[in-house]
Coordinates of C-alpha atoms and ligand atoms in Angstrom, one line a residue:
M884 CA -7.4 -14.6 -17.5
T885 CA -4.5 -16.2 -15.4
A886 CA -5.5 -17.3 -11.9
A887 CA -4.4 -14.8 -9.3
L888 CA -1.1 -15.5 -7.5
I889 CA -0.4 -12.9 -4.8
L890 CA 3.1 -12.3 -3.5
V891 CA 3.1 -10.9 0.0
A892 CA 6.4 -9.3 0.9
G893 CA 6.9 -8.8 4.7
A894 CA 4.5 -11.7 5.3
T895 CA 6.0 -12.5 8.7
G896 CA 5.3 -9.0 10.0
G897 CA 2.3 -7.7 11.8
V898 CA 0.3 -6.4 8.8
G899 CA 1.9 -9.0 6.5
Q900 CA 0.6 -12.1 8.3
L901 CA -2.9 -10.6 8.5
A902 CA -2.7 -9.9 4.7
V903 CA -1.8 -13.5 4.0
A904 CA -4.7 -14.7 6.2
K905 CA -7.1 -12.4 4.5
A906 CA -5.9 -13.4 1.0
L907 CA -6.2 -17.1 1.8
E908 CA -9.7 -16.5 3.3
K909 CA -10.7 -14.9 0.0
G910 CA -9.5 -17.9 -1.9
F911 CA -6.3 -16.4 -3.4
T912 CA -3.2 -18.4 -4.0
V913 CA -0.4 -16.8 -1.9
R914 CA 3.3 -16.9 -2.1
V915 CA 5.3 -15.2 0.7
L916 CA 8.6 -13.5 0.3
T917 CA 10.6 -13.9 3.5
R918 CA 14.1 -13.8 4.8
Q919 CA 13.2 -16.6 7.2
A920 CA 11.7 -19.7 5.7
D921 CA 11.4 -21.5 9.0
K922 CA 9.4 -18.6 10.6
A923 CA 7.1 -18.5 7.5
K924 CA 6.7 -22.3 7.6
Q925 CA 5.8 -22.2 11.3
M926 CA 3.2 -19.4 10.6
F927 CA 1.6 -20.6 7.5
G928 CA 2.4 -24.3 7.1
D929 CA 1.6 -25.6 3.7
R930 CA -1.1 -23.0 3.0
V931 CA 1.3 -20.8 1.1
E932 CA 4.3 -21.1 -1.3
I933 CA 7.5 -19.8 0.4
A934 CA 10.1 -17.8 -1.5
V935 CA 13.3 -16.9 0.3
G936 CA 14.5 -13.4 -0.5
D937 CA 15.7 -10.1 0.8
I938 CA 14.4 -7.0 -0.9
R939 CA 17.8 -5.4 -0.5
Q940 CA 19.3 -8.1 -2.7
P941 CA 18.0 -7.9 -6.3
N942 CA 19.4 -11.3 -7.2
T943 CA 17.0 -13.0 -4.6
L944 CA 13.9 -11.5 -6.2
P945 CA 13.4 -13.0 -9.7
A946 CA 12.4 -16.5 -8.4
A947 CA 10.0 -14.9 -5.9
V948 CA 8.1 -12.8 -8.4
Q949 CA 7.9 -15.5 -11.2
N950 CA 4.3 -15.7 -12.4
V951 CA 2.8 -13.5 -9.7
T952 CA -0.2 -11.4 -10.7
H953 CA -0.2 -9.1 -7.6
I954 CA 2.3 -7.9 -5.1
I955 CA 1.4 -6.7 -1.6
C956 CA 4.4 -5.1 0.0
C957 CA 4.2 -4.9 3.8
T958 CA 7.9 -4.8 4.4
G959 CA 9.3 -2.3 6.9
T960 CA 11.7 -1.7 9.7
T961 CA 11.5 0.5 12.8
A962 CA 11.4 4.3 12.4
F963 CA 14.1 4.6 15.1
P964 CA 17.3 2.7 15.5
S965 CA 16.7 -0.8 16.8
A966 CA 17.9 -4.4 16.5
K967 CA 15.8 -4.6 13.3
W968 CA 18.2 -2.2 11.6
D969 CA 20.8 -5.0 11.7
F970 CA 23.8 -2.9 13.0
Q971 CA 27.2 -4.1 11.8
N972 CA 28.8 -1.6 14.1
F973 CA 27.8 1.7 15.7
F974 CA 27.8 3.6 12.5
S975 CA 26.6 1.1 10.0
A976 CA 23.1 -0.3 9.9
Q977 CA 22.3 -2.8 7.1
N978 CA 18.5 -2.8 7.4
S979 CA 17.6 0.9 8.0
P980 CA 14.5 2.6 6.5
Q981 CA 16.6 3.9 3.6
Q982 CA 17.7 0.3 2.7
V983 CA 14.3 -1.3 3.2
D984 CA 11.6 1.3 2.4
A985 CA 13.6 3.1 -0.4
V986 CA 16.2 0.8 -2.0
G987 CA 14.4 -2.5 -1.2
V988 CA 11.1 -1.3 -2.6
K989 CA 12.8 0.0 -5.7
N990 CA 14.4 -3.4 -6.2
L991 CA 11.0 -5.1 -5.8
V992 CA 9.4 -2.7 -8.3
A993 CA 12.2 -3.4 -10.8
A994 CA 11.8 -7.1 -10.4
A995 CA 8.0 -7.2 -10.7
P996 CA 6.6 -8.8 -13.9
Q997 CA 5.6 -6.2 -16.6
D998 CA 2.1 -7.6 -16.7
L999 CA 1.6 -7.3 -12.9
Q1000 CA -2.1 -6.5 -12.2
R1001 CA -1.4 -4.5 -9.0
F1002 CA 1.5 -3.4 -6.7
V1003 CA 0.0 -2.6 -3.3
F1004 CA 2.4 -0.8 -0.9
V1005 CA 2.0 -0.1 2.8
S1006 CA 3.5 3.3 3.3
S1007 CA 2.7 5.8 6.1
C1008 CA 0.6 8.8 6.9
G1009 CA 2.9 11.9 7.0
V1010 CA 5.0 11.4 3.9
L1011 CA 3.7 14.8 2.6
R1012 CA 3.8 16.4 6.1
K1013 CA 7.4 15.6 7.2
K1014 CA 7.9 19.1 8.6
Q1015 CA 4.8 19.0 10.8
F1016 CA 4.6 17.5 14.3
P1017 CA 4.4 14.6 15.0
F1018 CA 5.7 13.5 11.6
S1019 CA 8.8 15.7 12.0
I1020 CA 9.7 13.4 15.0
L1021 CA 8.8 10.2 13.2
N1022 CA 11.0 11.2 10.3
A1023 CA 14.1 12.0 12.6
F1024 CA 15.9 9.0 11.1
G1025 CA 14.4 9.4 7.6
V1026 CA 11.6 6.8 7.6
L1027 CA 9.1 9.1 5.8
D1028 CA 11.8 10.2 3.3
A1029 CA 12.4 6.5 2.5
K1030 CA 8.7 5.7 2.3
Q1031 CA 8.3 8.6 -0.1
E1032 CA 11.1 7.3 -2.3
G1033 CA 9.5 3.9 -2.4
E1034 CA 6.1 5.5 -3.2
E1035 CA 7.6 7.5 -6.1
A1036 CA 9.3 4.4 -7.6
I1037 CA 6.0 2.6 -7.6
A1038 CA 3.9 5.5 -8.9
T1039 CA 6.4 6.1 -11.8
S1040 CA 6.9 2.5 -12.7
G1041 CA 4.0 2.2 -15.1
L1042 CA 2.7 -0.7 -13.0
P1043 CA -0.9 -0.5 -11.7
Y1044 CA -0.5 0.4 -8.0
T1045 CA -2.3 1.2 -4.8
I1046 CA -0.5 3.0 -2.0
I1047 CA -2.0 2.8 1.5
R1048 CA -0.9 5.2 4.2
P1049 CA -1.8 4.0 7.7
G1050 CA -1.5 6.0 10.9
R1051 CA 0.2 4.6 14.0
L1052 CA -0.5 0.9 13.9
I1053 CA -2.6 -0.7 16.7
D1054 CA -4.2 -4.1 17.2
S1055 CA -2.1 -7.3 17.4
P1056 CA 0.2 -8.8 16.3
Y1057 CA 2.3 -6.2 18.1
T1058 CA 5.5 -6.2 16.1
S1059 CA 6.7 -2.7 16.5
Y1060 CA 8.8 -1.3 19.3
D1061 CA 6.6 1.6 20.4
L1062 CA 4.1 2.9 22.9
N1063 CA 1.2 1.3 21.2
T1064 CA 2.9 -2.1 21.6
L1065 CA 3.6 -1.5 25.3
L1066 CA 0.0 -0.4 25.8
K1067 CA -1.4 -3.2 23.6
A1068 CA -3.4 -0.4 22.0
T1069 CA -6.5 -1.8 20.3
T1070 CA -9.7 -0.7 18.5
D1071 CA -11.5 -3.6 20.2
G1072 CA -13.2 -3.9 16.8
K1073 CA -15.3 -0.8 17.7
L1074 CA -13.8 1.9 15.5
A1075 CA -14.8 2.6 12.0
V1076 CA -12.5 2.7 9.0
V1077 CA -11.9 6.2 7.6
V1078 CA -10.1 6.8 4.3
G1079 CA -8.8 10.0 2.8
T1080 CA -6.6 11.4 0.1
G1081 CA -4.0 14.2 0.2
D1082 CA -2.3 13.1 3.5
T1083 CA -4.5 14.9 5.9
L1084 CA -5.7 12.3 8.4
V1085 CA -4.0 11.7 11.8
G1086 CA -4.7 8.9 14.2
D1087 CA -4.3 5.2 14.9
T1088 CA -5.0 2.4 12.4
S1089 CA -5.8 -1.2 13.1
R1090 CA -3.3 -3.6 11.5
I1091 CA -6.4 -5.8 10.7
D1092 CA -7.9 -3.0 8.6
V1093 CA -4.7 -2.2 6.8
A1094 CA -4.3 -5.9 5.8
T1095 CA -7.9 -6.1 4.8
A1096 CA -7.6 -2.9 2.7
C1097 CA -4.5 -4.4 1.0
V1098 CA -6.5 -7.5 -0.1
E1099 CA -9.9 -5.8 -0.8
C1100 CA -8.3 -3.1 -3.1
I1101 CA -7.0 -5.6 -5.6
S1102 CA -10.5 -6.6 -6.6
D1103 CA -11.7 -3.0 -6.9
P1104 CA -10.7 -1.1 -10.1
V1105 CA -11.5 2.2 -8.4
T1106 CA -8.3 1.8 -6.4
V1107 CA -6.0 1.5 -9.4
N1108 CA -3.2 4.2 -9.3
K1109 CA -4.7 5.6 -6.1
T1110 CA -2.9 6.7 -2.9
F1111 CA -4.9 6.9 0.3
E1112 CA -4.7 7.3 4.0
I1113 CA -6.5 5.0 6.4
V1114 CA -7.2 5.5 10.1
N1115 CA -9.9 4.3 12.6
S1116 CA -12.3 6.8 14.1
G1117 CA -16.0 6.9 15.1
A1118 CA -18.4 4.1 15.8
R1119 CA -17.9 1.0 13.6
P1120 CA -20.8 -0.2 11.5
E1121 CA -21.8 -3.8 11.7
I1122 CA -20.3 -4.4 8.3
T1123 CA -17.4 -2.4 6.8
D1124 CA -18.4 -1.6 3.2
W1125 CA -15.0 -1.5 1.4
E1126 CA -16.5 -0.7 -2.0
A1127 CA -18.2 2.4 -0.5
L1128 CA -15.0 3.4 1.2
F1129 CA -13.0 3.1 -2.0
A1130 CA -15.7 5.0 -3.9
Q1131 CA -14.7 8.0 -1.8
L1132 CA -11.3 8.0 -3.4
N1133 CA -12.7 9.2 -6.7
Ligands
NAP1482 N1 4.4 0.9 13.3 C1 3.6 1.9 12.9 O1 3.0 2.6 13.7 C2 3.5 2.2 11.4 C3 2.8 3.3 11.0 C4 2.6 3.5 9.6 C5 3.1 2.6 8.7 N2 3.8 1.5 9.1 C6 4.3 0.6 8.1 O2 3.4 -0.5 8.1 C7 4.1 -1.6 7.5 C8 3.8 -2.8 8.3 O3 4.1 -2.6 9.7 P1 4.3 -3.9 10.6 O4 4.2 -3.4 12.0 O5 3.4 -5.0 10.2 O6 5.8 -4.3 10.3 P2 6.7 -5.4 10.9 O7 5.9 -6.3 11.8 O8 8.0 -4.8 11.5 O9 7.0 -6.3 9.6 C9 8.0 -5.9 8.7 C10 8.2 -7.1 7.7 O10 9.2 -6.7 6.8 C11 10.1 -7.7 6.6 N3 11.4 -7.2 6.2 C12 12.2 -6.3 6.9 N4 13.3 -6.1 6.2 C13 13.3 -6.9 5.1 C14 14.1 -7.1 4.0 N5 15.3 -6.5 3.9 N6 13.8 -8.0 3.0 C15 12.6 -8.6 3.1 N7 11.7 -8.5 4.1 C16 12.1 -7.6 5.1 C17 10.2 -8.4 8.0 O11 10.6 -9.7 7.8 P3 11.5 -10.5 8.9 O12 10.6 -11.4 9.7 O13 12.5 -11.3 8.1 O14 12.2 -9.5 9.8 C18 8.7 -8.4 8.4 O15 8.0 -9.5 7.8 C19 5.6 -1.2 7.5 O16 5.9 -0.9 6.2 C20 5.7 0.0 8.4 O17 6.7 0.8 8.0 C21 4.0 1.3 10.5

């Protein structure tokens, strides 16, 4: 079997940088897909390969995906208009959820090697509950519609996949522009990981646990072609048993 080479897209983001760290800790070889090579170099030094690319631009992706065995896609933009949307003028945003979470994800799926062993995607709780509060508010500018489009492209691609739907992200690095960032909301490492299927859970999710789930799932066949939610709730056990958590997805 070929040695694993994991491509982390969105590696400079909050969940992405933790996913890179977790993958390196587990001994995987990691390539990062980034729009900003200098930022990635500063973050990861020589511990990763760096591929410069933008998921909105399909021609930047073939070099990035060459020989990869797994893709962990943590890309995203803000749910509400912000500088991250890259406004050209008042009416035209170049990096909105539609462009990143829908079009960009579809481009990455299309570019992925046919023999890819896993496409892991960080989506969001609420994609199936867009009409219910608070997801109706979250989806005001279409982020959940776009995530769902991305999910569907992955699930129908024929590639083995795992889709992870976190709740509101907490724990550092605080990269989003929201209340949890202002409050520096944290689990303090005290809240247990809870997983579920069917888009029913509500709550906050530690970026650390999302990143860990992204890496742990690729070694667990139970998670192939599964979609699950993840939040933090209740007292955290001394050791989080990912195998037991993933077994609940069956
Ligand atoms: N915030 C929440 O409460 C919440 C809740 C549920 C799910 N999520 C989802 O969780 C995921 C991780 O969140 P996060 O806070 O870690 O996100 P983040 O810090 O904003 O990171 C997003 C990453 O995506 C990259 N990116 C953006 N546009 C790109 C493009 N066109 N091409 C390539 N890369 C691009 C960014 O790279 P640059 O450094 O180049 O900008 C950055 O590395 C996201 O998908 C988000 O939608 C968030």
